mmCIF file of N, CA and C in Angstrom:
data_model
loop_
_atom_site.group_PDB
_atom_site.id
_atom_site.type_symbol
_atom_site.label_atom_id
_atom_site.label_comp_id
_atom_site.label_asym_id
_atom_site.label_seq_id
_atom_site.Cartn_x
_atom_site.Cartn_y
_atom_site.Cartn_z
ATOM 1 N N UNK A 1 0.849 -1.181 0.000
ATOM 2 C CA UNK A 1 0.000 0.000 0.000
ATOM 3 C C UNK A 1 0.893 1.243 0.000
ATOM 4 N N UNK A 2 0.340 2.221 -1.010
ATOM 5 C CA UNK A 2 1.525 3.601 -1.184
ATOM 6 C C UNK A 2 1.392 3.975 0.515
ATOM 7 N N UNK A 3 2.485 5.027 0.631
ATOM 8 C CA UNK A 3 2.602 5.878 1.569
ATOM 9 C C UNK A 3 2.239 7.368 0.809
ATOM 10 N N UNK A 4 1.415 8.227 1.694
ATOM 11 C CA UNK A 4 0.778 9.069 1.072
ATOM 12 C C UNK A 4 1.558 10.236 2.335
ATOM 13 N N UNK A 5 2.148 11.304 1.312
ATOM 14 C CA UNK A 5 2.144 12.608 2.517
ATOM 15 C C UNK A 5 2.542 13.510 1.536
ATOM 16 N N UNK A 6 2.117 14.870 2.050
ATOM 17 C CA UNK A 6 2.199 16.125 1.092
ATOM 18 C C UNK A 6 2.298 17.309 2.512
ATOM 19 N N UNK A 7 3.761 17.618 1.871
ATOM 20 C CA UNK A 7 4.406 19.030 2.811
ATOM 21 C C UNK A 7 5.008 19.541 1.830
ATOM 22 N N UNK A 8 5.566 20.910 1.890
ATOM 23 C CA UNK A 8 6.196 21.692 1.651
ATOM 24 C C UNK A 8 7.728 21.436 2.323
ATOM 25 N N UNK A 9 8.485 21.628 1.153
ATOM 26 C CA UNK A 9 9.896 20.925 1.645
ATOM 27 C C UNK A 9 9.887 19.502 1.707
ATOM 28 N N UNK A 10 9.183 18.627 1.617
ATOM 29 C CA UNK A 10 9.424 16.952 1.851
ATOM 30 C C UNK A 10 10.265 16.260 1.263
ATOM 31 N N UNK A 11 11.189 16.926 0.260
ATOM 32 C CA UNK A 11 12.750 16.090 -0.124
ATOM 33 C C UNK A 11 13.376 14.871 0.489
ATOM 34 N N UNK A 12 13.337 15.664 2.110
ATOM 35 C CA UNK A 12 14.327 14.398 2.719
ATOM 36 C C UNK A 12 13.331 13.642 3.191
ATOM 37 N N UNK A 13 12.058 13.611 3.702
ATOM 38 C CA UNK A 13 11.146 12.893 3.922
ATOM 39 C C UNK A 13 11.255 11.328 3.041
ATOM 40 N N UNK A 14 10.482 12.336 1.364
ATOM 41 C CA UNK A 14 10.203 11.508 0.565
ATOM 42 C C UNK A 14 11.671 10.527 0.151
ATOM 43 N N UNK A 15 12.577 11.134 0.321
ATOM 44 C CA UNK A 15 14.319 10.322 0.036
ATOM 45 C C UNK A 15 14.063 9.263 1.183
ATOM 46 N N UNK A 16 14.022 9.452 2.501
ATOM 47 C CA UNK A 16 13.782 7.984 3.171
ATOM 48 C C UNK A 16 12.748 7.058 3.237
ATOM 49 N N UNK A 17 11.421 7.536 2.953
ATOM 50 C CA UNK A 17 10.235 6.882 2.488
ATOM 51 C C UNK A 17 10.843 5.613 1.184
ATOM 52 N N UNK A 18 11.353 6.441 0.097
ATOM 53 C CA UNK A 18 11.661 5.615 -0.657
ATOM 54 C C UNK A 18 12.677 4.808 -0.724
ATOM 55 N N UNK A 19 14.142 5.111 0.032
ATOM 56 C CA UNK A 19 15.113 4.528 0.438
ATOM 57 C C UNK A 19 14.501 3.308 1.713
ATOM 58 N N UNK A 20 13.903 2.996 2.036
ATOM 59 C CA UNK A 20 12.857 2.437 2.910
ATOM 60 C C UNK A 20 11.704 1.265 2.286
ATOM 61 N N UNK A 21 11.565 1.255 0.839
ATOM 62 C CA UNK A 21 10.963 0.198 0.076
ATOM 63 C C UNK A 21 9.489 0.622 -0.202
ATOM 64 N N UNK A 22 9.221 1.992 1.033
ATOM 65 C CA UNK A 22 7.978 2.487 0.547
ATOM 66 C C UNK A 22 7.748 2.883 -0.995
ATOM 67 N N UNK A 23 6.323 3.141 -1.361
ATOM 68 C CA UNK A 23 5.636 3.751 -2.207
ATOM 69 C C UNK A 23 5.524 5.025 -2.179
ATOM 70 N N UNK A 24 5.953 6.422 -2.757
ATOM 71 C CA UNK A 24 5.201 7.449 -2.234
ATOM 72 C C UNK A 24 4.454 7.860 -3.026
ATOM 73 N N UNK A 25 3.537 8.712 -3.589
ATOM 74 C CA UNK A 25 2.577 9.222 -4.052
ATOM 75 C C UNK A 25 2.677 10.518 -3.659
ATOM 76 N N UNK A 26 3.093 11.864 -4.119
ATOM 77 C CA UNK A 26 2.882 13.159 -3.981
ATOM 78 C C UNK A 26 1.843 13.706 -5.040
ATOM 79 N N UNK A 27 1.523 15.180 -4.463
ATOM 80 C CA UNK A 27 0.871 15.887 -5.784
ATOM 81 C C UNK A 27 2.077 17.115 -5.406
ATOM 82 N N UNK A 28 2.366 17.779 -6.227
ATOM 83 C CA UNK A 28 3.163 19.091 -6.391
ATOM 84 C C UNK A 28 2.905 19.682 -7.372
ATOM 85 N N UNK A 29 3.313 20.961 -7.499
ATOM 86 C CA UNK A 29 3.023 21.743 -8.594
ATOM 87 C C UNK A 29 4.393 22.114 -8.874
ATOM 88 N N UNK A 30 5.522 21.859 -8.199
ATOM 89 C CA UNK A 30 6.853 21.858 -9.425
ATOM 90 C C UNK A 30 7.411 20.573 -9.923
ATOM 91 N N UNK A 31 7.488 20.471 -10.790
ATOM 92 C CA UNK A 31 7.830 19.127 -11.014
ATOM 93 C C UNK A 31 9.224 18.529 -11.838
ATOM 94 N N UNK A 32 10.047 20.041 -10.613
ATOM 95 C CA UNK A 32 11.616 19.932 -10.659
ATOM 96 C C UNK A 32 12.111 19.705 -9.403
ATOM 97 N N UNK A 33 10.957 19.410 -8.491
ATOM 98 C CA UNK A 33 11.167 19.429 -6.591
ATOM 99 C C UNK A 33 11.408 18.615 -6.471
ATOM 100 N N UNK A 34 12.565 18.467 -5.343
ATOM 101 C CA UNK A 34 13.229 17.088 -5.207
ATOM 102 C C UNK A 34 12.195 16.243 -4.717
ATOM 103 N N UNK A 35 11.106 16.381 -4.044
ATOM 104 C CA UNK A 35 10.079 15.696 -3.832
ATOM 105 C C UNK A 35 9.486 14.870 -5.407
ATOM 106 N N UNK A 36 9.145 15.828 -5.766
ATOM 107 C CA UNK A 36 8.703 15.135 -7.361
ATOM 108 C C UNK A 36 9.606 14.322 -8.025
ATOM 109 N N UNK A 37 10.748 14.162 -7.765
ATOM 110 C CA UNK A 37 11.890 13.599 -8.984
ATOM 111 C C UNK A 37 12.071 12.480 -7.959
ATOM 112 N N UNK A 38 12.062 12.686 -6.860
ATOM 113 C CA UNK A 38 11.956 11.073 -6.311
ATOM 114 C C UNK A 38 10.807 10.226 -5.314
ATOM 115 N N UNK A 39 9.790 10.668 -5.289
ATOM 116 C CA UNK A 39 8.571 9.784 -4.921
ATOM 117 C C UNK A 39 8.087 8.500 -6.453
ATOM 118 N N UNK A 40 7.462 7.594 -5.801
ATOM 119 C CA UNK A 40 7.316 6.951 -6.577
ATOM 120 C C UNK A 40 6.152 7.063 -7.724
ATOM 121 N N UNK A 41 5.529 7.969 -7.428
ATOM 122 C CA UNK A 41 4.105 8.530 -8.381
ATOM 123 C C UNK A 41 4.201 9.918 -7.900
ATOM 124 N N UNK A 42 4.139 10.680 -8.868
ATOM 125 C CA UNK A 42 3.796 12.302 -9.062
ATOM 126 C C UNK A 42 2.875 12.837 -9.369
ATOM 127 N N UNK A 43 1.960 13.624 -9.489
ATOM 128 C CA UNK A 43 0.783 13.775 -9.691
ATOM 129 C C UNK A 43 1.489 15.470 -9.816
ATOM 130 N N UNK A 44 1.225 16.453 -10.648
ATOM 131 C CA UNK A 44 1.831 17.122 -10.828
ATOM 132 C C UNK A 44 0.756 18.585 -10.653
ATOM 133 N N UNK A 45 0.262 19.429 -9.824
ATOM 134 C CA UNK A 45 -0.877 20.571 -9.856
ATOM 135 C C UNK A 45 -0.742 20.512 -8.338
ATOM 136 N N UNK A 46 -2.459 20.979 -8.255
ATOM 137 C CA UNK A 46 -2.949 22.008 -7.133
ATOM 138 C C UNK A 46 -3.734 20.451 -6.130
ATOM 139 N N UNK A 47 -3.312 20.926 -5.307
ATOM 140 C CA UNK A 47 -3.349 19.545 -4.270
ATOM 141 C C UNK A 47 -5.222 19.070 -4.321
ATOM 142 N N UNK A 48 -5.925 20.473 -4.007
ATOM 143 C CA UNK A 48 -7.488 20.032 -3.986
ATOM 144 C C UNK A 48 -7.662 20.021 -5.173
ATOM 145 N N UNK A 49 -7.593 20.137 -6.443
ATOM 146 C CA UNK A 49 -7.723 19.766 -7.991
ATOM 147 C C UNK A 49 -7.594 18.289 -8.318
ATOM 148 N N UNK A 50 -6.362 18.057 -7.887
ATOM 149 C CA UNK A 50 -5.683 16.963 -8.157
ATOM 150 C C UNK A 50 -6.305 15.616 -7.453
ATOM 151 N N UNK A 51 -6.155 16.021 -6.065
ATOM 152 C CA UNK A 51 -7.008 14.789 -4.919
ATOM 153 C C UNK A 51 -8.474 14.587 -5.336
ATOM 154 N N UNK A 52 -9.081 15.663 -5.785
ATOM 155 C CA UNK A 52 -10.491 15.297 -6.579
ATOM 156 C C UNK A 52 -10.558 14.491 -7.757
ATOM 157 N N UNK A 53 -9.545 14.586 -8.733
ATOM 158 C CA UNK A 53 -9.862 14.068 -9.969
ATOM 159 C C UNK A 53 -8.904 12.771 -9.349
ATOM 160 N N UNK A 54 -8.219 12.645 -8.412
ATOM 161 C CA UNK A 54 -8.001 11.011 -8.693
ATOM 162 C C UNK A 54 -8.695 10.361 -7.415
ATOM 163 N N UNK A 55 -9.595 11.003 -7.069
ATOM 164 C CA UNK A 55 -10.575 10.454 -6.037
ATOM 165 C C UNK A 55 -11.551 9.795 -7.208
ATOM 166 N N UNK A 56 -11.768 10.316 -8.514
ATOM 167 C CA UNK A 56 -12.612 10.650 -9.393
ATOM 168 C C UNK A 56 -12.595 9.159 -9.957
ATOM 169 N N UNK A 57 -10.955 9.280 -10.244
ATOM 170 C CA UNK A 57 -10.398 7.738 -11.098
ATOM 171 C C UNK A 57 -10.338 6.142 -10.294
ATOM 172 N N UNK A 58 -10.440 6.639 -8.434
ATOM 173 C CA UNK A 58 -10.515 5.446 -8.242
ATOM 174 C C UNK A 58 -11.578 4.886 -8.069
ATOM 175 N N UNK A 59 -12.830 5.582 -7.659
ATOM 176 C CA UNK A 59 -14.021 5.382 -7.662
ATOM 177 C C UNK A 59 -14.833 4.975 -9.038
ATOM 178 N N UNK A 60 -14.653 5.527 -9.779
ATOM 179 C CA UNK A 60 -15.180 4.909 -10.963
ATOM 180 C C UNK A 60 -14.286 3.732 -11.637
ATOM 181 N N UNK A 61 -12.851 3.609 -11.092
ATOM 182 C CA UNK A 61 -11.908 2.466 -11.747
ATOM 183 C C UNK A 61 -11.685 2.219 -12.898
ATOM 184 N N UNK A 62 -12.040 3.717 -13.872
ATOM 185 C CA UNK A 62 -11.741 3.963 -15.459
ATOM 186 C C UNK A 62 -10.056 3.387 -15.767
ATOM 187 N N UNK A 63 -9.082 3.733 -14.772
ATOM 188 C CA UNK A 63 -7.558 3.358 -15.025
ATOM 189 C C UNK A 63 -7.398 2.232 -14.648
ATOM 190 N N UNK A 64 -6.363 1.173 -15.608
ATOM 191 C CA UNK A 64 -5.753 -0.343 -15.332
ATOM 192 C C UNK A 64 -5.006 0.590 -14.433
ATOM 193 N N UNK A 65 -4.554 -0.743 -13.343
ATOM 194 C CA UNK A 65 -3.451 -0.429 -12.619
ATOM 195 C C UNK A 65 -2.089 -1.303 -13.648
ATOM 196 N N UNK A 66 -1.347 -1.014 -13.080
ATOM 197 C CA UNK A 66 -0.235 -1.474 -13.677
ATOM 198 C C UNK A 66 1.448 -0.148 -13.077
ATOM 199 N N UNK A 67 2.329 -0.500 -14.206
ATOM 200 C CA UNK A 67 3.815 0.352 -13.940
ATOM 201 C C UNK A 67 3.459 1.723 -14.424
ATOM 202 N N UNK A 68 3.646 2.482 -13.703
ATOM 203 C CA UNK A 68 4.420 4.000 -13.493
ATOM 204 C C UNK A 68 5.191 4.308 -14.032
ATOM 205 N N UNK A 69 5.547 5.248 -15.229
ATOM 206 C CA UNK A 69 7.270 5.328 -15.536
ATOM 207 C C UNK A 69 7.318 7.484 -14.948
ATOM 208 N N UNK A 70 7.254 7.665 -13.584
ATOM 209 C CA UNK A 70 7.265 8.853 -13.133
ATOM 210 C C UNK A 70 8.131 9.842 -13.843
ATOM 211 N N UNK A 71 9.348 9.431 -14.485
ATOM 212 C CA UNK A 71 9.937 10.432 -15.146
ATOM 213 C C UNK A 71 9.167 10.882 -16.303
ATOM 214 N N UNK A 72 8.686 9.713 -17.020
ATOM 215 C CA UNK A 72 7.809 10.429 -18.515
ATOM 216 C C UNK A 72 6.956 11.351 -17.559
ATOM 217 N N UNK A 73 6.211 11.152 -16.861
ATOM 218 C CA UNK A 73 5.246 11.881 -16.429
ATOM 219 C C UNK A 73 5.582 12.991 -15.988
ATOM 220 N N UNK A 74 6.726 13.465 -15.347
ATOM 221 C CA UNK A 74 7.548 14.569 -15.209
ATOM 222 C C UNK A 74 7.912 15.235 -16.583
ATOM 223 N N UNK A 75 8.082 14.754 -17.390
ATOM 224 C CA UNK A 75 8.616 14.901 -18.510
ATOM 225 C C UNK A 75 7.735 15.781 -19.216
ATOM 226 N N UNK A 76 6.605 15.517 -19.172
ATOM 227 C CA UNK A 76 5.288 15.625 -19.952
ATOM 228 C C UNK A 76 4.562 16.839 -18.942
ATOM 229 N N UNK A 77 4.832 16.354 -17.856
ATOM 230 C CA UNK A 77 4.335 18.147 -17.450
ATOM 231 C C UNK A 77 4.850 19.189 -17.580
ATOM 232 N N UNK A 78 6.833 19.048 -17.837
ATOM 233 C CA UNK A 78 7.560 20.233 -18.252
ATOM 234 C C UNK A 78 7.413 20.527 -19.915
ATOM 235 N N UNK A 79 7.069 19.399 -20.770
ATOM 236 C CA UNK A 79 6.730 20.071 -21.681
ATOM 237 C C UNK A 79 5.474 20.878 -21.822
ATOM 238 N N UNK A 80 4.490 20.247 -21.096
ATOM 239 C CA UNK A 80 3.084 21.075 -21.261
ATOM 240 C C UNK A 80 3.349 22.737 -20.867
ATOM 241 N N UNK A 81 4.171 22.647 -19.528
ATOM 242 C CA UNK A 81 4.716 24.079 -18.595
ATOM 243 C C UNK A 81 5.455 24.905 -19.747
ATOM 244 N N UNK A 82 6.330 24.244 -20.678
ATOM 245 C CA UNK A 82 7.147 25.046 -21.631
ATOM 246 C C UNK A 82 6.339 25.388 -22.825
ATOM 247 N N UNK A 83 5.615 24.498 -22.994
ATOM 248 C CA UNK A 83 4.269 25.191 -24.419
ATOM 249 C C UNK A 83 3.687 26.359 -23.795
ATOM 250 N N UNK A 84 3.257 26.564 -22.658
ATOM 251 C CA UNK A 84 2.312 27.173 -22.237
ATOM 252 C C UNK A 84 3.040 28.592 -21.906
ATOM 253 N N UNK A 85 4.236 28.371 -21.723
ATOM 254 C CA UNK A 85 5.084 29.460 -21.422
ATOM 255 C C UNK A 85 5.199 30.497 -22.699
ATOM 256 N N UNK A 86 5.523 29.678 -23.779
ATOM 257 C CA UNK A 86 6.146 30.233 -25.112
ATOM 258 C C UNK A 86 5.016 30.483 -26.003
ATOM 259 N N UNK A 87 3.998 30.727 -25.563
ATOM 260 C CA UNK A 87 2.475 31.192 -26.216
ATOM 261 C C UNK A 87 1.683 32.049 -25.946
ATOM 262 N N UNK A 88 2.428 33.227 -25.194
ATOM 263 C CA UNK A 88 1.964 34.321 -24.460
ATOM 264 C C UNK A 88 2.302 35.284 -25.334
#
């Protein structure tokens, strides 16, 4: 079962959580924070946005479970962040 926690600053937290065999699961909205680059699932926005729509996904069970690859997913929010930047 993931380990779930969301602070401000949680770097070294989330570094022994996962050095530890845990799961972590964050939501953040940078998704260059050392929190984000090493929990085991990222969820990348606004914490009550985010906790709603995947309250959303487990309740209805629209998503297979299966592997995570957290960096694409990092990946994919800095490109969305850099489109969005360069279109102003």
């Amino acid at each position: 079962m993931p380990t779930w926690f969301w602070s401000p600053r949680g770097g070294d937290r989330c570094e022994a959580l996962v050095a530890a065999g845990k799961e972590v699961l964050v939501i953040d909205l940078n998704p260059l924070s050392r929190t984000s680059m090493t929990a085991t699932v990222t969820i990348v926005g606004e914490v009550s946005r985010a906790s709603s729509k995947l309250l959303d996904q487990v309740i209805t069970g629209e998503r297979e479970s299966g592997y995570w690859d957290n960096a694409a997913a990092l990946n994919a929010a800095l490109d969305i962040i850099s489109d969005a930047s360069v279109d102003a």
